[in-house]
Coordinates of C-alpha atoms in Angstrom, one line a residue:
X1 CA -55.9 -26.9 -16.5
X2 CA -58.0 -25.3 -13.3
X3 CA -61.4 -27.2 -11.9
X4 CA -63.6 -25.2 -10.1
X5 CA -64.7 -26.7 -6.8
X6 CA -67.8 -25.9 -4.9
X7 CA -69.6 -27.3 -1.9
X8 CA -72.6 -26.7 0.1
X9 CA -73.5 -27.0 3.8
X10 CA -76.9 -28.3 3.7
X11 CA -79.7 -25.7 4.4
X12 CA -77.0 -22.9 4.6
X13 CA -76.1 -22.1 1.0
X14 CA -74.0 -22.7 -1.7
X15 CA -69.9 -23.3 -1.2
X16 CA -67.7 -23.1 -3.9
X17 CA -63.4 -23.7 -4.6
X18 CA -60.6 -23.6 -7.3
X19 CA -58.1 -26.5 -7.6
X20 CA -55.6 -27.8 -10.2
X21 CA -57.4 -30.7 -12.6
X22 CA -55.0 -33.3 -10.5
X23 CA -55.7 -31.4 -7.0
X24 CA -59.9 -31.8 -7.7
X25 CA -59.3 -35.8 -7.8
X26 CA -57.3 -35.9 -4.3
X27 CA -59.6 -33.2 -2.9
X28 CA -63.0 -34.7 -3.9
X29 CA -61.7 -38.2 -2.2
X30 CA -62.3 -36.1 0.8
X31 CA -65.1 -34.6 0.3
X32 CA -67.1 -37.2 -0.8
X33 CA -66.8 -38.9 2.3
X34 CA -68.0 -35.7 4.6
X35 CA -71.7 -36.3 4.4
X36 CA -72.4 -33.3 5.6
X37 CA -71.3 -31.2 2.5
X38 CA -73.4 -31.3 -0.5
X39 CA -70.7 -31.0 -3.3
X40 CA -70.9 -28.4 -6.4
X41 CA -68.1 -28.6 -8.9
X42 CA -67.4 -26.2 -12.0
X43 CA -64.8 -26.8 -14.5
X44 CA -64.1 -24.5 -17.0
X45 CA -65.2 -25.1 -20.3
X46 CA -62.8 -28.0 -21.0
X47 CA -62.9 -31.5 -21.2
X48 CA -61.6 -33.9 -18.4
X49 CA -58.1 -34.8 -19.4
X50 CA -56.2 -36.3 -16.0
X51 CA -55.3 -39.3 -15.8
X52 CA -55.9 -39.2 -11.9
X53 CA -59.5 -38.0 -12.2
X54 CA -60.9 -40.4 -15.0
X55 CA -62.0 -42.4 -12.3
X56 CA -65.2 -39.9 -11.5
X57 CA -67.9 -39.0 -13.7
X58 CA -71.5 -36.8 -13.0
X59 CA -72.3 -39.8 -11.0
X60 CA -69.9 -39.5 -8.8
X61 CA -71.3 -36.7 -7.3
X62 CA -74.3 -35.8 -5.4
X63 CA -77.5 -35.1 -7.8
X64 CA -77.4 -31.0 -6.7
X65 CA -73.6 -30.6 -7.8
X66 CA -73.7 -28.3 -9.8
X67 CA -70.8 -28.0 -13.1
X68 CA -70.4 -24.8 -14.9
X69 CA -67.8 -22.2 -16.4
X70 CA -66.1 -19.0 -14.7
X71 CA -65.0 -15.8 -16.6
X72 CA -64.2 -11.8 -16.1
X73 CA -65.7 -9.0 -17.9
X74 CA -62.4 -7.7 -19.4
X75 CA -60.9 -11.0 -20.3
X76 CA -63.6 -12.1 -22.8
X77 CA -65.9 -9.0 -23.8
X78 CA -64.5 -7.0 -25.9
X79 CA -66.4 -4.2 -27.3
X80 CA -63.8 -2.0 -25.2
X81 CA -65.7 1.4 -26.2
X82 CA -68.8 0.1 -28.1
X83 CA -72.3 1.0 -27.0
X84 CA -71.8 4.1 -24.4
X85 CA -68.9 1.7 -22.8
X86 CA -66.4 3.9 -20.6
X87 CA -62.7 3.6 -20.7
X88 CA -61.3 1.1 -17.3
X89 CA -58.0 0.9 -16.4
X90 CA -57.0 -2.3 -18.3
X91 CA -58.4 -0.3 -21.3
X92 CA -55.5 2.2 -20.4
X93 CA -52.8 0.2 -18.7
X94 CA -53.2 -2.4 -22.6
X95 CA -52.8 0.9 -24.7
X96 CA -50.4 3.0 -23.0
X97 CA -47.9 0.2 -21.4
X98 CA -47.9 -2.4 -24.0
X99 CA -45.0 -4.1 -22.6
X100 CA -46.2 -5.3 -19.8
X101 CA -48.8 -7.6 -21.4
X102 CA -46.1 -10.7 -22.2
X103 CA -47.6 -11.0 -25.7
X104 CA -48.2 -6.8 -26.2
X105 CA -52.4 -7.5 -27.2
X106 CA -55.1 -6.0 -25.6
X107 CA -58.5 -6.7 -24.4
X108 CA -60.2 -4.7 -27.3
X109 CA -61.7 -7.8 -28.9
X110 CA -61.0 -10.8 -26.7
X111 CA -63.2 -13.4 -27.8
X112 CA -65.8 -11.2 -28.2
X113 CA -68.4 -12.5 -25.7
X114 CA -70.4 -9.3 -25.9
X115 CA -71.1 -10.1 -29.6
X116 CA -71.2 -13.8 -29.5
X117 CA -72.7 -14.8 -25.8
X118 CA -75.6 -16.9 -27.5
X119 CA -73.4 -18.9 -29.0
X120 CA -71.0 -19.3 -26.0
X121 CA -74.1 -19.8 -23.8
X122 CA -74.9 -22.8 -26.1
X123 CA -71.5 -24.2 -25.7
X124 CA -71.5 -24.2 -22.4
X125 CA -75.3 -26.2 -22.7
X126 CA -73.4 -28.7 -24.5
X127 CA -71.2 -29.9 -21.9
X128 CA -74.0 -30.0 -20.0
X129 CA -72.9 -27.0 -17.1
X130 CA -74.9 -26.4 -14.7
X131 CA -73.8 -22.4 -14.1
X132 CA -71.9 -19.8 -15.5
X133 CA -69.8 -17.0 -13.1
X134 CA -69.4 -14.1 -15.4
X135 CA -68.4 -10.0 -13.3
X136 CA -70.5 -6.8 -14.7
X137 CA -68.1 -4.3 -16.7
X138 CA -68.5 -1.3 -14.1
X139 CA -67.9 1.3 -17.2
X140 CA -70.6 -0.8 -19.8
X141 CA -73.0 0.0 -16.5
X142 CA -71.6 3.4 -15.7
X143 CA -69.1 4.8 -18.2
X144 CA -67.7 7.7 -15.7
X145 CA -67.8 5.4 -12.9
X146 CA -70.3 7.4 -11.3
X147 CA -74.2 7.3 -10.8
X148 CA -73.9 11.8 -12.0
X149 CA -72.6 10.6 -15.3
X150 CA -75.4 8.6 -16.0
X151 CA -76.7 4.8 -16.4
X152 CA -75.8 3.2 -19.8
X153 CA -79.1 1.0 -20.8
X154 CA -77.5 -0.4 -23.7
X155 CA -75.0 -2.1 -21.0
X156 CA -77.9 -2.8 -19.0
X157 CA -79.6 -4.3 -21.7
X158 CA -76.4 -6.2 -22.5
X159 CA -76.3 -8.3 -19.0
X160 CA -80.3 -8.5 -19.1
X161 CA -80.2 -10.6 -22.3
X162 CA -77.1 -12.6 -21.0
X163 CA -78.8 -13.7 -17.6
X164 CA -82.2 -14.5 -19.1
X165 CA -80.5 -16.6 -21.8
X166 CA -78.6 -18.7 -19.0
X167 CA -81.7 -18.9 -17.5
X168 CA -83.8 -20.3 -20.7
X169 CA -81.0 -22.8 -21.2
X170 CA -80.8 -23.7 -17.4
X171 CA -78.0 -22.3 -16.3
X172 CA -78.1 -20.3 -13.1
X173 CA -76.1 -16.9 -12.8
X174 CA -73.3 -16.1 -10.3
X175 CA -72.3 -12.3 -10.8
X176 CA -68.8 -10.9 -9.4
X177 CA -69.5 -7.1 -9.5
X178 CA -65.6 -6.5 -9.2
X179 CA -62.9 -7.7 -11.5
X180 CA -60.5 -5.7 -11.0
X181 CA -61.5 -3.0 -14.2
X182 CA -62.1 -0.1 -12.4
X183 CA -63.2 3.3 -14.1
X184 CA -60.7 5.1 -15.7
X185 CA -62.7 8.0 -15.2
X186 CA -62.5 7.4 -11.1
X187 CA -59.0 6.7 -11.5
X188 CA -58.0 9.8 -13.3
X189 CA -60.5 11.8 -11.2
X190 CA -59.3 10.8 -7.4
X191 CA -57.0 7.7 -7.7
X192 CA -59.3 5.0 -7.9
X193 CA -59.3 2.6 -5.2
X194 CA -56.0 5.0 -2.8
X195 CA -59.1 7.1 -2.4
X196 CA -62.3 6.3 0.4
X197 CA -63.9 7.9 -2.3
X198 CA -64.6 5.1 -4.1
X199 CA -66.3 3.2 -1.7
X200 CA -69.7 5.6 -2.4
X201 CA -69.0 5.3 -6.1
X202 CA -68.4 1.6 -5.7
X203 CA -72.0 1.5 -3.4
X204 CA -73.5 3.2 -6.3
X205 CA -72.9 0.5 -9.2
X206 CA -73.1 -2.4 -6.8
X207 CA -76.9 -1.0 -6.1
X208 CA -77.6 -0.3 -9.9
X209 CA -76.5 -4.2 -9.7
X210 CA -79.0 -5.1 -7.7
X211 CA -81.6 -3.3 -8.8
X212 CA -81.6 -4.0 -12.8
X213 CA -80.7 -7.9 -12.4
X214 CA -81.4 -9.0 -8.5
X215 CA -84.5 -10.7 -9.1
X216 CA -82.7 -13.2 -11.3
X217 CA -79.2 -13.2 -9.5
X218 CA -79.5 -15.3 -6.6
X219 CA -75.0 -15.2 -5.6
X220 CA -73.2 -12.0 -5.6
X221 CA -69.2 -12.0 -5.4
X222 CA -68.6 -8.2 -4.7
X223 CA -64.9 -8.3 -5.3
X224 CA -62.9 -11.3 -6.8
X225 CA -59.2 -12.1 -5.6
X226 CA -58.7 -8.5 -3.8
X227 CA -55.4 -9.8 -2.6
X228 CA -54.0 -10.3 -6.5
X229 CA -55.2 -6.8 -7.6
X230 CA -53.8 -4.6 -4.3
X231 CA -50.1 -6.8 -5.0
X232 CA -50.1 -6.9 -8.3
X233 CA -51.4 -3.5 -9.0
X234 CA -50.1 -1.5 -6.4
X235 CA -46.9 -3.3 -4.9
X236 CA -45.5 -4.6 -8.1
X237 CA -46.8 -2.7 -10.9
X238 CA -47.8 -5.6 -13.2
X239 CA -51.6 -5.3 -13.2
X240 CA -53.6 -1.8 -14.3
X241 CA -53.0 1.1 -13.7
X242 CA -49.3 -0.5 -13.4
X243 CA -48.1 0.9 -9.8
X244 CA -45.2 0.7 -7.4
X245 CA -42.1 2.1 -6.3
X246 CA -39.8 3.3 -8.6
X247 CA -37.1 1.3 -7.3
X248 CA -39.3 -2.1 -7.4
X249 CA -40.1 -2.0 -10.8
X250 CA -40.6 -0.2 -14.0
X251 CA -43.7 2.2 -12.6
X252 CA -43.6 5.6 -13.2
X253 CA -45.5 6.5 -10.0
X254 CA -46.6 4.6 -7.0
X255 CA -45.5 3.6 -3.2
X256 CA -45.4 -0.4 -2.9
X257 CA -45.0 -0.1 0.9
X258 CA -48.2 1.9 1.7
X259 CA -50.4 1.6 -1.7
X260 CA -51.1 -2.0 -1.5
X261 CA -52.9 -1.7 2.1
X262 CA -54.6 1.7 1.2
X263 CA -56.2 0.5 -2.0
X264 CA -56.8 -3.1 0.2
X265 CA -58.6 -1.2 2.9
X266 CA -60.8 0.7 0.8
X267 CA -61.7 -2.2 -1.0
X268 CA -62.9 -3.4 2.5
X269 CA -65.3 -0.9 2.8
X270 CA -67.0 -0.7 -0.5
X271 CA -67.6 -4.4 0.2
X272 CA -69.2 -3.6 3.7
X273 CA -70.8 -0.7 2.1
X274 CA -72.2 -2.7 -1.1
X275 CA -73.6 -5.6 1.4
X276 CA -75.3 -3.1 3.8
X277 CA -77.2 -2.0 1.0
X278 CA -78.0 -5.2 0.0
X279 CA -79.1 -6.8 3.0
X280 CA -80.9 -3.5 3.9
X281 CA -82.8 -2.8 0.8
X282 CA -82.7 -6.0 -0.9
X283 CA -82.2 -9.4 0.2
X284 CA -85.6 -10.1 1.6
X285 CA -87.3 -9.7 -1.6
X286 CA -84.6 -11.4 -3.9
X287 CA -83.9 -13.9 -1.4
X288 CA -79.9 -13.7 -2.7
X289 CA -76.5 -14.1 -1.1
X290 CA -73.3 -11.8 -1.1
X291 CA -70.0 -12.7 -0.1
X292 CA -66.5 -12.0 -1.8
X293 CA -64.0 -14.1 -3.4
X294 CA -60.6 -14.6 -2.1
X295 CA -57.3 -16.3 -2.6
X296 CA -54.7 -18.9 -1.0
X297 CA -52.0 -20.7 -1.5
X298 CA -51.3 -23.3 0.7
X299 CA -47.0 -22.6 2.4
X300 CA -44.9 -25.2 4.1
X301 CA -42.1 -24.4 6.2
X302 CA -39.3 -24.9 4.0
X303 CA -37.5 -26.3 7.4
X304 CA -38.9 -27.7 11.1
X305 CA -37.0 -24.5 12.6
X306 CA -39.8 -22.3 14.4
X307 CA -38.3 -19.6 12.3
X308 CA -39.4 -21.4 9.4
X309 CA -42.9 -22.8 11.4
X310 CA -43.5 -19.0 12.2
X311 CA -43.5 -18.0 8.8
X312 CA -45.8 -20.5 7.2
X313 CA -48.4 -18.2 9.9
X314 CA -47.0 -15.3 8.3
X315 CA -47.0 -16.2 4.2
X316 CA -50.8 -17.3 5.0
X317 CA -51.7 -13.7 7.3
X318 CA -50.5 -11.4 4.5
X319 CA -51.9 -13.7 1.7
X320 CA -55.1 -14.8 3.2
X321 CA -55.9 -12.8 6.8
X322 CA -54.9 -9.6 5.2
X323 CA -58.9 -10.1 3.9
X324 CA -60.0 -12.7 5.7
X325 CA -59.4 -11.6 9.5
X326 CA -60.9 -8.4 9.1
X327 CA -64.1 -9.8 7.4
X328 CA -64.1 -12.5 10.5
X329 CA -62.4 -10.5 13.2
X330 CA -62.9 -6.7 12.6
X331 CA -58.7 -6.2 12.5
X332 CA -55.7 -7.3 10.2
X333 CA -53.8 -10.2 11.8
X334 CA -51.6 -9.3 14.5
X335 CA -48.3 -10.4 12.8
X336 CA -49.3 -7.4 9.9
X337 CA -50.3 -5.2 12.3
X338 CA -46.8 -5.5 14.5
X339 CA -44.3 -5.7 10.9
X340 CA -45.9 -2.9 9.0
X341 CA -46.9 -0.4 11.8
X342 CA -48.3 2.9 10.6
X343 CA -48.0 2.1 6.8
X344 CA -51.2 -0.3 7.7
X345 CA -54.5 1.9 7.8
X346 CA -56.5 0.9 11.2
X347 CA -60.2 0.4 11.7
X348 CA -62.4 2.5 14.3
X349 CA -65.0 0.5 16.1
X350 CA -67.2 1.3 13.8
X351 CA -65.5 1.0 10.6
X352 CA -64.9 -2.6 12.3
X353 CA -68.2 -3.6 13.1
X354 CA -69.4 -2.6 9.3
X355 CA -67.1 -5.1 7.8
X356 CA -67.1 -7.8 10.5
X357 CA -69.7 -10.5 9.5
X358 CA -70.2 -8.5 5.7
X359 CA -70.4 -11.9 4.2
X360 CA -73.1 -15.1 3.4
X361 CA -69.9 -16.7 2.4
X362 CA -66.4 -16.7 1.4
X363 CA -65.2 -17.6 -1.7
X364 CA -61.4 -19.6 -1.7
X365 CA -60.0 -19.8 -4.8
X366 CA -56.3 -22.2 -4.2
X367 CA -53.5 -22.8 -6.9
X368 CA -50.7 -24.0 -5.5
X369 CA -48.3 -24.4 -2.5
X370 CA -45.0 -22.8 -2.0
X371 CA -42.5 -23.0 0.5
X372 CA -42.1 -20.1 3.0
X373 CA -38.6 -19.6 4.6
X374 CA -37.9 -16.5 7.3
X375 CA -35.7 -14.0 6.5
X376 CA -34.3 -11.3 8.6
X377 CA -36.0 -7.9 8.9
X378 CA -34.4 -5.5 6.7
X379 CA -35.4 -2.5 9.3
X380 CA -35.1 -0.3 6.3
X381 CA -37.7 2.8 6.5
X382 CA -36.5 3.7 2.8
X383 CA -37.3 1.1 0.2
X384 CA -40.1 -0.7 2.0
X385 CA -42.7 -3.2 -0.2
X386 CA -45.9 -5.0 0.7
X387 CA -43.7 -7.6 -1.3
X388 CA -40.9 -7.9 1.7
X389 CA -42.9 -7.6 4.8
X390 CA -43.9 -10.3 5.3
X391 CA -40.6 -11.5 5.7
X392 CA -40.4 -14.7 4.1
X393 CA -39.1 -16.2 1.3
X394 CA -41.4 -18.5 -0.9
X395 CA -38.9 -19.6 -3.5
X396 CA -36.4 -20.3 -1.7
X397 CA -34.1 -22.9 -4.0
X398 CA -36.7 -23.4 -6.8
X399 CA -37.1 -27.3 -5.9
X400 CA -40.7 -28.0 -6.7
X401 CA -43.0 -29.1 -4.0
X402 CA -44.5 -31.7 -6.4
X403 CA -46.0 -32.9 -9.7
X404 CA -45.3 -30.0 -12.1
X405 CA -48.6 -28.2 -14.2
X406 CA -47.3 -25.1 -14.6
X407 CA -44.4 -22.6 -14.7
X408 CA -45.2 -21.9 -11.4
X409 CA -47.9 -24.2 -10.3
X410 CA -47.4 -27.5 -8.6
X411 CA -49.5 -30.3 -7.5
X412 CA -48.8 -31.0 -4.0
X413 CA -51.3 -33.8 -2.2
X414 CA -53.1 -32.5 0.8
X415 CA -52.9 -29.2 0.5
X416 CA -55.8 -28.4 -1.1
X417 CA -57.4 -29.9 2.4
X418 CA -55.2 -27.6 4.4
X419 CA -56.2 -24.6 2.4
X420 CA -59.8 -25.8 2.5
X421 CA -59.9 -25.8 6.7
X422 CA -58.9 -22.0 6.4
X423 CA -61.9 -19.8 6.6
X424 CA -63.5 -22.2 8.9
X425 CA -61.7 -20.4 11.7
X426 CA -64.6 -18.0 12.3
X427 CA -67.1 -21.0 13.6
X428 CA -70.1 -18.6 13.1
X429 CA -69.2 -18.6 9.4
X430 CA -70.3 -20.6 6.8
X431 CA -68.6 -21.1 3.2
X432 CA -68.6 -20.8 -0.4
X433 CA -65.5 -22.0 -2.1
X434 CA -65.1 -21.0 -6.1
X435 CA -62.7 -20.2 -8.7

């Protein structure tokens, strides 16, 4: 079971994180004694079952903490092609590659949250959330992908009614505009994210976002977990559309040593390119924020070696600074920049300076920690992989770090504080934390 943490500097916006049920107790002994955060935590809609963390209730926490539930578009609409809705890629990638979803089902139906959202917004009422995160379908908004093949009202009208009934049962909105469904119609016209075309068409909805439901939306998450999409999705195949090298996996097209940082760096600048428009046109009268969510887990060096030491730095660069350092810095961290060399897009000055600073705050979601163990360059030119450069090995013998909760997910005490300290690097920066 996941908790959603999130946390506040006072007078500078609200800060939001993900941790492990067990993690949230040993985390929030932490927080609670920083007085200058004002605390904000949202479960998902389930009931507190750990052992460690029956110890806190509501008043645990400070009176503006906020609980409430997180969700994606295509994970609990339905409605796939109901209403004027366009085809994404999962639509595609669940219909056409069946067996690479571990059970074979689609998202067709879900649970049917576009039918049955009063009824989910009440359930949520009843265990008394604060919030609800929920991202805009891009193809129930624009069902091409693109502003020329026109706005869809009845998707419109669809998000409307959602965001004015969390607000008439006191529930405030928080809107990712990116979860990871792009148009199938951009991806079958130009490639979808491995083209900079999609940063205008990406601009485009972002802006329809703003305009139809900014004056109710007060947080906007442009992209959620970029860092899961470009790896899974490009570098090993298993997320929609399904690419990667033919020798990494079973993809019928793709390049998993240059895809993954193509598709990341455009994703970089249709979020600089969605918050320019925002702060330019909009934030001054809807008095919002923008930032973008991203993902860590937390590496120990599987030995004291400085081998080992030196690639903790690494695991964390191409997990977390492959995002994070440009949005802070203006470049990719130095270690990506010397290991993958020309495969790695650069940044002009200017492309720099539009992404540098694009943020109110940064979302961390954390899951787990692993272990990370150098290994020796391969110096291969031929089957390269996002996957192996960062040369390190984060399985290593399959010991677990600690307390079991998952097939791959362990608690491990502390780390969550590790993780936490992470975006704070950029000391002109303040933070959101959310799952």
């Amino acid at each position: 079971m996941k908790s959603k943490v999130a946390f506040k500097v006072k007078g500078k916006g609200t800060h939001l994180a993900t941790l492990t049920m067990a993690q949230s107790a040993c985390a929030l002994k932490f927080l609670l004694h920083h007085h200058h955060l004002l605390l904000l935590l949202i479960f998902l809609a389930t009931p507190l079952i750990s052992a460690t963390s029956a110890a806190f209730n509501r008043s645990s926490f400070p009176s503006d903490f906020v609980f409430g539930g997180v969700s994606a578009a295509y994970q609990i609409e339905g409605a796939w092609n109901l209403d004027g809705k366009g085809p994404s890629i999962w639509d595609t990638f669940t219909h056409t590659q069946p067996w690479k979803i571990a059970d074979g089902k689609t998202g067709d139906v879900a649970i049917d949250f576009y039918h049955r959202y009063k009824d989910d917004v009440k359930l949520l009422k009843s265990l008394n959330m604060d919030a609800f995160r929920f991202s805009i379908s891009w193809t129930r908004i624009l069902p091409t992908g693109s502003l020329s093949g026109g706005i869809n009202r009845k998707g419109v009208e669809f998000y409307n009614n959602l965001i004015n009934e969390l607000l008439a049962h006191g529930m405030k909105p928080y809107v990712t505009i990116f979860h990871w469904d792009t148009p199938q119609g951009l991806e079958s016209k130009y490639g979808g994210f491995l083209s900079r075309n999609i940063v205008d068409d990406y601009r485009d909805f972002a802006e329809v976002c703003f305009k139809e439901f900014g004056d109710r939306v007060k947080h906007w998450i442009t992209f959620n977990e970029p860092y899961t999409y470009c790896s899974r999705a490009y570098d090993m195949g298993t997320f929609a559309p399904g690419r990667c090298s033919p020798w990494a996996g079973n993809c019928t097209a793709g390049d998993s040593g240059r895809e993954p940082y193509i598709a990341a760096h455009n994703i970089l600048f249709a979020h600089g390119a969605a918050v320019k428009v925002y702060r330019e046109k909009y934030q001054a009268k809807q008095k919002g924020l923008i930032g973008i969510t991203l993902v860590t887990n937390w590496f120990i060096p599987y030995t004291t070696s400085k081998a080992d030491i030196h690639a903790q730095q690494r695991s964390l660069d191409f997990m977390f600074g492959w995002f994070m350092d440009p949005l802070a810095y203006g470049n990719y961290p130095s270690s990506m920049r010397m290991i993958v060399g020309n495969r790695l897009p650069k940044f002009t000055k200017q492309e720099s300076e539009i992404i540098k600073g694009s943020y109110d705050f940064i979302g961390l979601n954390y899951y787990t920690t692993w272990y990370s163990q150098s290994v020796p360059p391969t110096n291969s030119l031929v089957n390269t992989s996002y996957s192996t450069d960062s040369q390190t090995n984060q399985s290593v013998t399959g010991i677990r770090l600690g307390k079991p909760l998952g097939p791959t997910l362990d608690h491990t005490t502390g780390s969550f504080r590790l993780a936490l300290r992470l975006p704070t690097r950029d000391k002109k920066s303040f933070v959101v934390y959310q799952g």
